Amino acid sequence: MGDETAAPGAAPEKVIHTYPLIRHSDMSEEMRVEAVELTVTACEKYSQNNELAARMVKEAMDKKFGPSFHVVVGESYGFEVTYECTNICYMYFGGNQAICIWKCS
Amino acid sequence: MLKAMIKRALNINEEKVLINKTLQCLDKDATNKSRGNLAEDDALDWLKPRTLIRPDDQEEVPEADLEEEVGRILTTINPTWVADEVAYHYGKGKFMVKPKPMYGKAYPLYIHQGTAIRKDSDEAKAQIAAGYGMVSFDDAGPKRVKVKKTKTEEEEEEEPEQEPAPVEEVKDDEQVQEEEKAAEAAEKPAEEKPAEPTEEEPKAEEEAVADEETQEPEEKEAQQEDMGMEEYLDIKPRVKKLANQFNFCERAALTYNYPRRSVETQTIPPPRANFGATALQCIIFDYYQEDYARKMKEKEDEKPKRLKKKKAKHVKSEQQIHDERLAQRIREAWAILERLVNQNIYDDIAQDYRYWDDPSDEFREGMGSLLPLWKFQFDPMRSHAVCDVQWNPHYQDLFAVAYGSLDFTLQQKVGCLCLYSIKNPAYPEYAVITESPVICLDVYKEIPYLICVGLYDGNVCVYNAQLSLESSYQYKSNSVRDKHSNIVWEIRWGPRLIDGEPSFFSISGDGRVVQWAVMPGELQATTIITLTSSVPPIPGPDGTMLTVNSCGSCICFHPEKTEIFMVGTEDGMIHTCSLKYNRNYVRSIQGHHMPVYRIHYNNYNNSIYASCSGDWRVKIWEDGRDEPLFMFELGSPVGDVKWAPYSSTVFAACTADGKVYVYDLNVDKYRPICVQAVVSKKTKKLSRVDFNLKLPVIVCGDTKGTCHVLKLSPNLRVMCKPPKKAQGIDQRTLQIMKLDKLLSLVRDPPFQTGVVDEKFEDD
């Protein structure tokens, strides 16, 4: 019985999700796509350094959509932020990273 | 320069008086000149009136002096050049004549000396003291300096040579002198101290001299003096500006400057919101799982959209199928149960049907009887008449019944097609209500569950008895386009068409025979023949002639020649027609005097057929003969006549008085071997009769919706006994032989047909 329950449990574990998954976003479509792309690029480029990834995303977003963006990249954190409406994107990436991008100037 | 020159000349002479004189002259001349100008410019009155402004300290000069002309000679010889100047040459150790100064190819044409002097220098002080302090320093000072400088230079360099010139010059140019004087007065204090000779100026002078004649320098000097005068004049107006045409007026306007004002506004700050979440591995994982599952589901949903739809339909229908199957099974079970019950109830009838043969037949020579077995009724159709009845060609226990109405004054609204099985007399196996009373039907031999029916309203339909009871017709003629315009009296399946579609023929009261091809989804009508009548065209209301069709009442196909069929009409004609001719009849005989109700070909001899009519008669015909072979009068309209399938000489007829007549020509050519009253003639009429193909039973329908199944007694179904000579001959051949023998008997003695009556009792 125990084996049986373990076996089906193991099967879905094998599926590793690496795609970006938006958890919460009120950005415009264009901006969201851009943000997701940037995040993917940054997180893949600096897979070992979240700070650099966050910096890269932040700077690119600042350039494209004006200051001041804030970016958090991490695996485990909690946050409560104030953002300018239509300027937040909270997403997961790579199965274990949570990225929060918001704008508040 | 001019002043300088004058001064120079004067200085040379050291005559102060003269200087004063010339200065006065100059001054006076200036006034004259201005006047002259004014006079000359009379035409220019419109110009601004000029006022002569003269310096305050100008000396008075007598008029004569002013008008005195001062000559001036200009030479090309440079007066400053010393022709035989010598210098000691140290290299040669002797004096040598200096070469003419050369400046190469560049000749300065104009050299301008800066005019600025230091404010606290002596010159400047002197000038200020002379009253120029009022003028801005920059303007007044330098010019004075220049005048002085040039004067000093020239004093030094030209003194020796230019001695004779001054007087002349003064005389030449009074203006110059005057000016000079004016200048002199102001500059006297400065004159005393000789300025240091500059290097450039003398050189320039010398060079000029070298190149040109003596006249030239004078000109130059004159020019210089002119300039000097102008400069001097320019200085003066600084105190009060002299107006002349070289003075430019500068004007300026100040445009209106708009007043400034400041406006302030404050925008609404962009809306903000708060968002908070917690990122944990478990949360991320869960959300990924959730999303993945959702995606999988979407994929499944979207991928085979069509399939899915189909599947959904299929699923639905599966449910239905399941229900239907269940219902069917229950129904079957109930049917079996019903049959069990019915067989128990009608056990004696079943026993009779199976085993009871009327024992009296043995004692009645040649005569037989009909044993009534079951009665079939369908409750909703109690008031309907059985308009047609036919055994199923495939299932021997099954017969189809068409419920219609023959009471044309009180037509029923609906009709019914029923299939009864003798195994269950209580209820039809299949019953479907039609929109119009059913007048005729025919069961397709090839596909025994296809039944075509002809309706009272002229439509024809095809029913599929296999389909569920709820479904109505499978095909129906188009009510608008091609249905019959009168009652469809008989309908018969025909051969398949070239393309393989089943087809059937219908004959109607409108005089048309129509072939219906059962195409997928529709019935395609083709009019085979329009029955013409001998009645001449009737004049219509508006002069047109209306041709009258004879009304067809029955149709019968030749068993072998599929294109040959016979048509009975309501005026008693029997037309033999062919599918190949749609205008003419192959043959036409006046068979009856009343509507021909049915025609039926003999099952064994294709040239023999029977017809029945409303004129109470049944006639047996042979193809090609205009007279019938046999003629039987039954005392009542004969609704139907049928040859028995088992015997070539037996036929049955049913009459409106409720009797079934069975004849066996082999037994009795003139009288029926059985007359059985099946229903009460007061209330009911028999409409149709049909032999079962296998079983020894017949079915006949009455006008009250009841079908009677009757068993033929042994005498009615006597089979031929093969003669002793030829034992192996099969029954069919024997039957044909029997009929042939009978026919030969009938044909050979040329007795009058049609007068057959009971006188001829013995054959």
Coordinates of N, CA, C and O in Angstrom, one line a residue, chain B residues 49-174:
Chain B
P49 N 16.6 121.4 -42.1 CA 17.3 122.7 -42.2 C 18.6 122.6 -41.4 O 18.6 122.0 -40.3
R50 N 19.6 123.2 -42.0 CA 20.9 123.0 -41.3 C 21.3 124.3 -40.6 O 21.1 125.4 -41.1
T51 N 21.8 124.0 -39.5 CA 22.3 125.2 -38.7 C 23.8 125.1 -38.5 O 24.3 124.0 -38.3
L52 N 24.4 126.1 -38.8 CA 25.9 126.0 -38.7 C 26.3 126.1 -37.2 O 25.9 127.0 -36.5
I53 N 27.0 125.1 -36.9 CA 27.5 125.1 -35.5 C 29.0 125.3 -35.6 O 29.7 124.6 -36.3
R54 N 29.4 126.2 -34.9 CA 30.9 126.5 -34.9 C 31.4 126.4 -33.5 O 30.6 126.7 -32.5
P55 N 32.6 126.1 -33.4 CA 33.2 125.9 -32.1 C 33.1 127.3 -31.3 O 33.2 128.4 -32.0
D56 N 33.0 127.2 -30.1 CA 32.8 128.4 -29.3 C 34.1 129.3 -29.4 O 34.0 130.6 -29.4
D57 N 35.2 128.6 -29.4 CA 36.4 129.4 -29.4 C 37.0 129.8 -30.7 O 38.2 130.0 -30.9
Q58 N 36.1 129.7 -31.8 CA 36.6 130.0 -33.1 C 37.0 131.5 -33.2 O 36.3 132.4 -32.8
E59 N 38.1 131.6 -33.9 CA 38.5 133.0 -34.1 C 37.8 133.7 -35.3 O 37.4 133.0 -36.2
E60 N 37.7 134.9 -35.2 CA 37.1 135.7 -36.3 C 38.1 135.9 -37.4 O 39.3 136.4 -37.1
V61 N 37.8 135.6 -38.6 CA 38.7 135.9 -39.7 C 38.0 136.8 -40.7 O 36.9 136.5 -41.0
P62 N 38.8 137.7 -41.2 CA 38.2 138.6 -42.2 C 37.8 137.8 -43.5 O 38.4 136.8 -43.8
E63 N 36.8 138.4 -44.1 CA 36.2 137.7 -45.3 C 37.2 137.6 -46.4 O 37.3 136.5 -47.1
A64 N 38.1 138.6 -46.6 CA 39.1 138.5 -47.7 C 40.0 137.3 -47.5 O 40.3 136.6 -48.4
D65 N 40.4 137.2 -46.3 CA 41.3 136.1 -46.0 C 40.7 134.8 -46.3 O 41.3 133.9 -46.8
L66 N 39.5 134.8 -46.0 CA 38.8 133.5 -46.2 C 38.6 133.2 -47.6 O 38.7 132.0 -48.0
E67 N 38.4 134.2 -48.4 CA 38.2 133.9 -49.8 C 39.5 133.7 -50.6 O 39.5 133.3 -51.8
E68 N 40.6 134.0 -49.9 CA 41.9 133.9 -50.6 C 42.2 132.5 -51.0 O 42.0 131.6 -50.1
E69 N 42.6 132.3 -52.2 CA 42.9 130.9 -52.6 C 44.3 130.5 -52.3 O 45.3 131.3 -52.5
V70 N 44.4 129.3 -51.8 CA 45.7 128.8 -51.4 C 46.1 127.7 -52.3 O 45.4 126.7 -52.4
G71 N 47.1 127.9 -53.1 CA 47.5 126.9 -54.0 C 48.2 125.7 -53.4 O 48.8 125.8 -52.4
R72 N 48.2 124.6 -54.2 CA 48.8 123.4 -53.6 C 49.4 122.6 -54.8 O 48.6 122.3 -55.7
I73 N 50.7 122.3 -54.7 CA 51.3 121.5 -55.8 C 51.6 120.1 -55.3 O 52.2 119.9 -54.2
L74 N 51.2 119.1 -56.1 CA 51.5 117.8 -55.7 C 52.5 117.2 -56.6 O 52.4 117.4 -57.8
T75 N 53.6 116.6 -56.1 CA 54.6 116.0 -56.9 C 54.7 114.5 -56.6 O 54.2 114.0 -55.6
T76 N 55.4 113.8 -57.5 CA 55.5 112.4 -57.3 C 56.8 112.1 -56.6 O 57.1 110.9 -56.3
I77 N 57.7 113.1 -56.3 CA 58.9 112.8 -55.6 C 58.7 112.8 -54.1 O 58.0 113.6 -53.6
N78 N 59.2 111.8 -53.5 CA 59.1 111.6 -52.1 C 60.0 112.7 -51.5 O 61.2 112.7 -51.6
P79 N 59.4 113.6 -50.8 CA 60.2 114.7 -50.3 C 61.1 114.3 -49.2 O 62.1 114.9 -48.9
T80 N 60.7 113.2 -48.6 CA 61.5 112.8 -47.4 C 62.7 112.0 -47.8 O 63.6 111.7 -47.0
W81 N 62.8 111.7 -49.1 CA 64.0 110.8 -49.5 C 65.2 111.7 -49.7 O 65.2 112.7 -50.5
V82 N 66.3 111.3 -49.1 CA 67.5 112.0 -49.4 C 68.3 111.3 -50.4 O 68.6 110.1 -50.3
A83 N 68.5 111.9 -51.5 CA 69.0 111.2 -52.7 C 70.4 110.7 -52.5 O 70.7 109.6 -52.9
D84 N 71.2 111.5 -51.9 CA 72.6 111.1 -51.8 C 73.1 111.0 -50.4 O 74.1 111.5 -49.9
E85 N 72.3 110.2 -49.6 CA 72.6 110.0 -48.3 C 73.7 108.9 -48.2 O 73.7 108.0 -49.0
V86 N 74.6 109.1 -47.4 CA 75.7 108.2 -47.3 C 75.8 107.6 -45.9 O 75.3 108.2 -44.9
A87 N 76.4 106.4 -45.9 CA 76.6 105.7 -44.6 C 77.9 105.0 -44.6 O 78.4 104.6 -45.7
Y88 N 78.5 104.9 -43.4 CA 79.8 104.2 -43.4 C 79.6 102.8 -43.4 O 78.8 102.2 -42.7
H89 N 80.3 102.2 -44.4 CA 80.3 100.7 -44.5 C 81.5 100.1 -43.8 O 82.6 100.3 -44.3
Y90 N 81.2 99.4 -42.8 CA 82.3 98.9 -42.0 C 83.1 97.8 -42.7 O 84.3 97.6 -42.5
G91 N 82.4 97.1 -43.6 CA 83.0 96.0 -44.3 C 84.1 96.5 -45.3 O 85.2 96.1 -45.4
K92 N 83.7 97.6 -45.9 CA 84.6 98.1 -46.9 C 85.5 99.2 -46.4 O 86.4 99.6 -47.0
G93 N 85.0 99.7 -45.3 CA 85.8 100.7 -44.6 C 85.7 102.1 -45.3 O 86.7 102.8 -45.3
K94 N 84.5 102.3 -45.9 CA 84.4 103.6 -46.5 C 82.9 104.0 -46.5 O 82.0 103.2 -46.2
F95 N 82.7 105.3 -46.8 CA 81.3 105.8 -46.9 C 80.7 105.3 -48.3 O 81.4 105.4 -49.3
M96 N 79.5 104.9 -48.2 CA 78.8 104.5 -49.4 C 77.4 105.2 -49.5 O 76.8 105.5 -48.5
V97 N 77.0 105.3 -50.7 CA 75.7 105.9 -50.9 C 74.6 104.9 -50.5 O 74.7 103.7 -50.9
K98 N 73.7 105.4 -49.7 CA 72.7 104.5 -49.2 C 71.8 104.1 -50.4 O 71.4 105.0 -51.2
P99 N 71.5 102.9 -50.5 CA 70.5 102.5 -51.6 C 69.1 103.0 -51.3 O 68.8 103.3 -50.1
K100 N 68.5 103.2 -52.3 CA 67.1 103.6 -52.2 C 66.3 102.6 -51.3 O 66.4 101.4 -51.5
P101 N 65.6 103.1 -50.3 CA 64.9 102.1 -49.5 C 63.9 101.3 -50.2 O 63.1 101.9 -51.0
M102 N 63.9 100.1 -50.0 CA 63.0 99.2 -50.7 C 62.2 98.4 -49.7 O 62.7 98.1 -48.6
Y103 N 61.0 98.2 -50.0 CA 60.1 97.4 -49.1 C 59.7 96.1 -49.8 O 58.7 95.5 -49.4
G104 N 60.5 95.8 -50.7 CA 60.1 94.6 -51.4 C 58.9 94.8 -52.3 O 58.7 95.9 -52.8
K105 N 58.1 93.9 -52.4 CA 57.0 94.1 -53.3 C 55.8 94.6 -52.6 O 54.8 94.9 -53.2
A106 N 55.9 94.6 -51.2 CA 54.7 95.1 -50.5 C 54.8 96.6 -50.3 O 55.8 97.1 -49.8
Y107 N 53.8 97.3 -50.7 CA 53.8 98.7 -50.5 C 52.6 99.1 -49.6 O 51.4 98.9 -50.0
P108 N 52.9 99.6 -48.5 CA 51.8 100.0 -47.6 C 51.1 101.2 -48.2 O 51.7 102.2 -48.6
L109 N 49.8 101.0 -48.4 CA 49.1 102.1 -49.0 C 48.4 102.9 -47.9 O 48.2 104.1 -48.1
Y110 N 48.1 102.3 -46.8 CA 47.5 103.0 -45.8 C 48.0 102.5 -44.4 O 48.0 101.3 -44.3
I111 N 48.4 103.3 -43.6 CA 48.9 102.9 -42.3 C 48.2 103.7 -41.3 O 48.1 105.0 -41.4
H112 N 47.6 103.0 -40.4 CA 46.8 103.8 -39.4 C 47.4 103.6 -38.0 O 47.7 102.5 -37.6
Q113 N 47.6 104.7 -37.4 CA 48.2 104.6 -36.1 C 47.1 104.6 -35.0 O 46.0 105.2 -35.2
G114 N 47.3 103.8 -34.0 CA 46.4 103.7 -32.9 C 46.3 105.1 -32.3 O 47.2 105.9 -32.3
T115 N 45.2 105.4 -31.7 CA 44.9 106.7 -31.2 C 44.8 106.8 -29.7 O 44.5 107.9 -29.1
A116 N 44.9 105.7 -29.0 CA 44.7 105.8 -27.6 C 45.9 106.3 -26.9 O 47.1 106.1 -27.3
I117 N 45.6 107.1 -25.9 CA 46.7 107.6 -25.1 C 46.4 107.4 -23.6 O 45.2 107.2 -23.3
R118 N 47.3 107.4 -22.8 CA 47.0 107.2 -21.4 C 46.4 108.5 -20.8 O 46.7 109.6 -21.2
K119 N 45.5 108.2 -19.9 CA 44.7 109.3 -19.4 C 45.6 110.3 -18.6 O 45.4 111.5 -18.6
D120 N 46.5 109.6 -17.9 CA 47.3 110.5 -17.0 C 48.6 110.9 -17.7 O 49.5 111.5 -17.0
S121 N 48.6 110.7 -19.0 CA 49.8 111.2 -19.7 C 49.7 112.7 -19.8 O 48.6 113.3 -19.6
D122 N 50.8 113.3 -20.2 CA 50.9 114.8 -20.4 C 49.9 115.2 -21.4 O 49.2 116.2 -21.3
E123 N 49.9 114.5 -22.5 CA 49.0 114.9 -23.6 C 47.6 114.9 -23.2 O 46.9 115.9 -23.5
A124 N 47.2 113.9 -22.6 CA 45.9 113.8 -22.1 C 45.5 114.9 -21.2 O 44.5 115.5 -21.3
K125 N 46.5 115.2 -20.3 CA 46.2 116.3 -19.4 C 46.0 117.6 -20.1 O 45.1 118.4 -19.8
A126 N 46.9 117.7 -21.1 CA 46.8 118.9 -21.9 C 45.5 119.1 -22.5 O 44.8 120.1 -22.6
Q127 N 45.1 117.9 -23.1 CA 43.8 118.0 -23.8 C 42.6 118.3 -22.9 O 41.7 119.0 -23.2
I128 N 42.7 117.6 -21.7 CA 41.6 117.9 -20.8 C 41.6 119.3 -20.4 O 40.6 120.0 -20.3
A129 N 42.8 119.8 -20.2 CA 43.0 121.2 -19.8 C 42.4 122.1 -20.9 O 41.8 123.2 -20.7
A130 N 42.6 121.7 -22.2 CA 42.1 122.5 -23.3 C 40.6 122.4 -23.5 O 40.0 123.0 -24.4
G131 N 40.0 121.7 -22.6 CA 38.5 121.7 -22.6 C 37.9 120.5 -23.2 O 36.7 120.4 -23.4
Y132 N 38.7 119.5 -23.5 CA 38.1 118.3 -24.0 C 37.7 117.3 -23.0 O 37.4 116.2 -23.2
G133 N 37.9 117.8 -21.8 CA 37.6 116.9 -20.7 C 36.1 116.5 -20.6 O 35.7 115.5 -20.1
M134 N 35.3 117.4 -21.2 CA 33.9 117.1 -21.2 C 33.6 115.9 -22.1 O 32.6 115.2 -21.9
V135 N 34.4 115.8 -23.1 CA 34.1 114.7 -24.0 C 34.7 113.4 -23.4 O 35.6 113.4 -22.6
S136 N 34.0 112.4 -23.9 CA 34.5 111.1 -23.3 C 35.9 110.9 -23.7 O 36.3 111.3 -24.9
F137 N 36.7 110.4 -22.9 CA 38.1 110.4 -23.1 C 38.6 109.6 -24.4 O 39.4 110.1 -25.1
D138 N 37.9 108.5 -24.6 CA 38.3 107.7 -25.7 C 38.2 108.4 -27.0 O 39.0 108.2 -27.9
D139 N 37.1 109.1 -27.1 CA 36.9 109.7 -28.4 C 37.8 110.9 -28.6 O 38.4 111.1 -29.7
A140 N 37.9 111.7 -27.6 CA 38.7 113.0 -27.8 C 40.2 112.8 -27.9 O 40.9 113.3 -28.7
G141 N 40.6 112.0 -26.9 CA 42.1 111.9 -26.7 C 42.9 111.5 -27.9 O 43.7 112.2 -28.4
P142 N 42.6 110.3 -28.4 CA 43.4 109.7 -29.4 C 43.6 110.5 -30.6 O 44.6 110.6 -31.2
K143 N 42.5 111.2 -31.0 CA 42.7 112.0 -32.2 C 43.6 113.1 -32.0 O 44.4 113.5 -32.9
R144 N 43.5 113.6 -30.9 CA 44.5 114.7 -30.6 C 45.9 114.1 -30.7 O 46.8 114.7 -31.3
V145 N 46.0 113.0 -30.1 CA 47.3 112.4 -30.1 C 47.8 112.2 -31.5 O 49.0 112.5 -31.9
K146 N 46.9 111.7 -32.3 CA 47.4 111.4 -33.6 C 47.8 112.6 -34.4 O 48.8 112.7 -35.0
V147 N 46.9 113.6 -34.3 CA 47.3 114.8 -34.9 C 48.7 115.3 -34.5 O 49.5 115.6 -35.3
K148 N 48.8 115.2 -33.2 CA 50.1 115.6 -32.7 C 51.3 114.8 -33.2 O 52.3 115.3 -33.6
K149 N 51.0 113.5 -33.1 CA 52.1 112.6 -33.5 C 52.5 112.9 -35.0 O 53.7 113.1 -35.3
T150 N 51.5 112.9 -35.8 CA 51.9 113.1 -37.2 C 52.6 114.4 -37.4 O 53.6 114.5 -38.1
K151 N 52.1 115.3 -36.7 CA 52.7 116.6 -36.8 C 54.2 116.5 -36.4 O 55.0 117.0 -37.1
T152 N 54.4 115.9 -35.3 CA 55.8 115.8 -34.8 C 56.6 115.1 -35.7 O 57.8 115.5 -36.1
E153 N 56.1 114.0 -36.2 CA 56.9 113.2 -37.2 C 57.3 114.1 -38.4 O 58.5 114.2 -38.7
E154 N 56.2 114.6 -38.9 CA 56.5 115.4 -40.1 C 57.4 116.6 -39.9 O 58.2 116.9 -40.7
E155 N 57.2 117.1 -38.7 CA 58.1 118.2 -38.4 C 59.5 117.8 -38.5 O 60.3 118.4 -39.1
E156 N 59.7 116.6 -37.9 CA 61.1 116.1 -37.9 C 61.6 115.8 -39.3 O 62.7 116.2 -39.7
E157 N 60.9 115.1 -40.0 CA 61.4 114.5 -41.3 C 61.3 115.5 -42.4 O 62.1 115.4 -43.4
E158 N 60.2 116.2 -42.4 CA 60.0 117.0 -43.6 C 60.6 118.5 -43.5 O 60.5 119.2 -44.4
E159 N 61.0 118.7 -42.3 CA 61.4 120.1 -42.1 C 62.4 120.6 -43.2 O 62.1 121.7 -43.7
P160 N 63.4 119.8 -43.4 CA 64.3 120.4 -44.3 C 63.8 120.7 -45.8 O 64.2 121.7 -46.4
E161 N 63.1 119.8 -46.2 CA 62.7 119.9 -47.6 C 61.5 120.7 -47.9 O 61.4 121.3 -49.0
Q162 N 60.6 120.6 -47.0 CA 59.3 121.2 -47.4 C 59.1 122.7 -47.0 O 58.0 123.1 -46.8
E163 N 60.2 123.3 -47.0 CA 60.1 124.7 -46.7 C 59.2 125.6 -47.6 O 58.4 126.4 -47.1
P164 N 59.4 125.4 -48.9 CA 58.6 126.3 -49.7 C 57.1 126.0 -49.7 O 56.3 126.8 -50.0
A165 N 56.8 124.8 -49.5 CA 55.5 124.3 -49.6 C 54.4 125.0 -48.8 O 53.4 125.3 -49.2
P166 N 54.8 125.3 -47.5 CA 53.7 125.7 -46.6 C 52.9 126.8 -47.1 O 51.7 126.7 -47.0
V167 N 53.5 127.8 -47.6 CA 52.8 129.0 -48.0 C 51.8 128.6 -49.1 O 50.6 129.0 -49.1
E168 N 52.4 127.9 -50.0 CA 51.5 127.5 -51.1 C 50.3 126.7 -50.6 O 49.2 126.9 -51.0
E169 N 50.7 125.8 -49.8 CA 49.7 124.9 -49.3 C 48.6 125.7 -48.6 O 47.4 125.5 -48.8
V170 N 49.1 126.6 -47.8 CA 48.1 127.4 -47.0 C 47.2 128.2 -48.0 O 46.0 128.3 -47.8
K171 N 47.9 128.7 -49.0 CA 47.1 129.4 -50.0 C 46.2 128.5 -50.8 O 45.1 128.9 -51.0
D172 N 46.7 127.4 -51.1 CA 45.8 126.4 -51.9 C 44.6 126.1 -51.1 O 43.5 126.1 -51.7
D173 N 44.8 125.8 -50.0 CA 43.6 125.2 -49.3 C 43.3 126.0 -48.0 O 44.0 125.8 -47.0
E174 N 42.5 126.9 -48.2 CA 42.2 127.8 -47.1 C 41.5 127.0 -46.0 O 41.8 127.3 -44.8

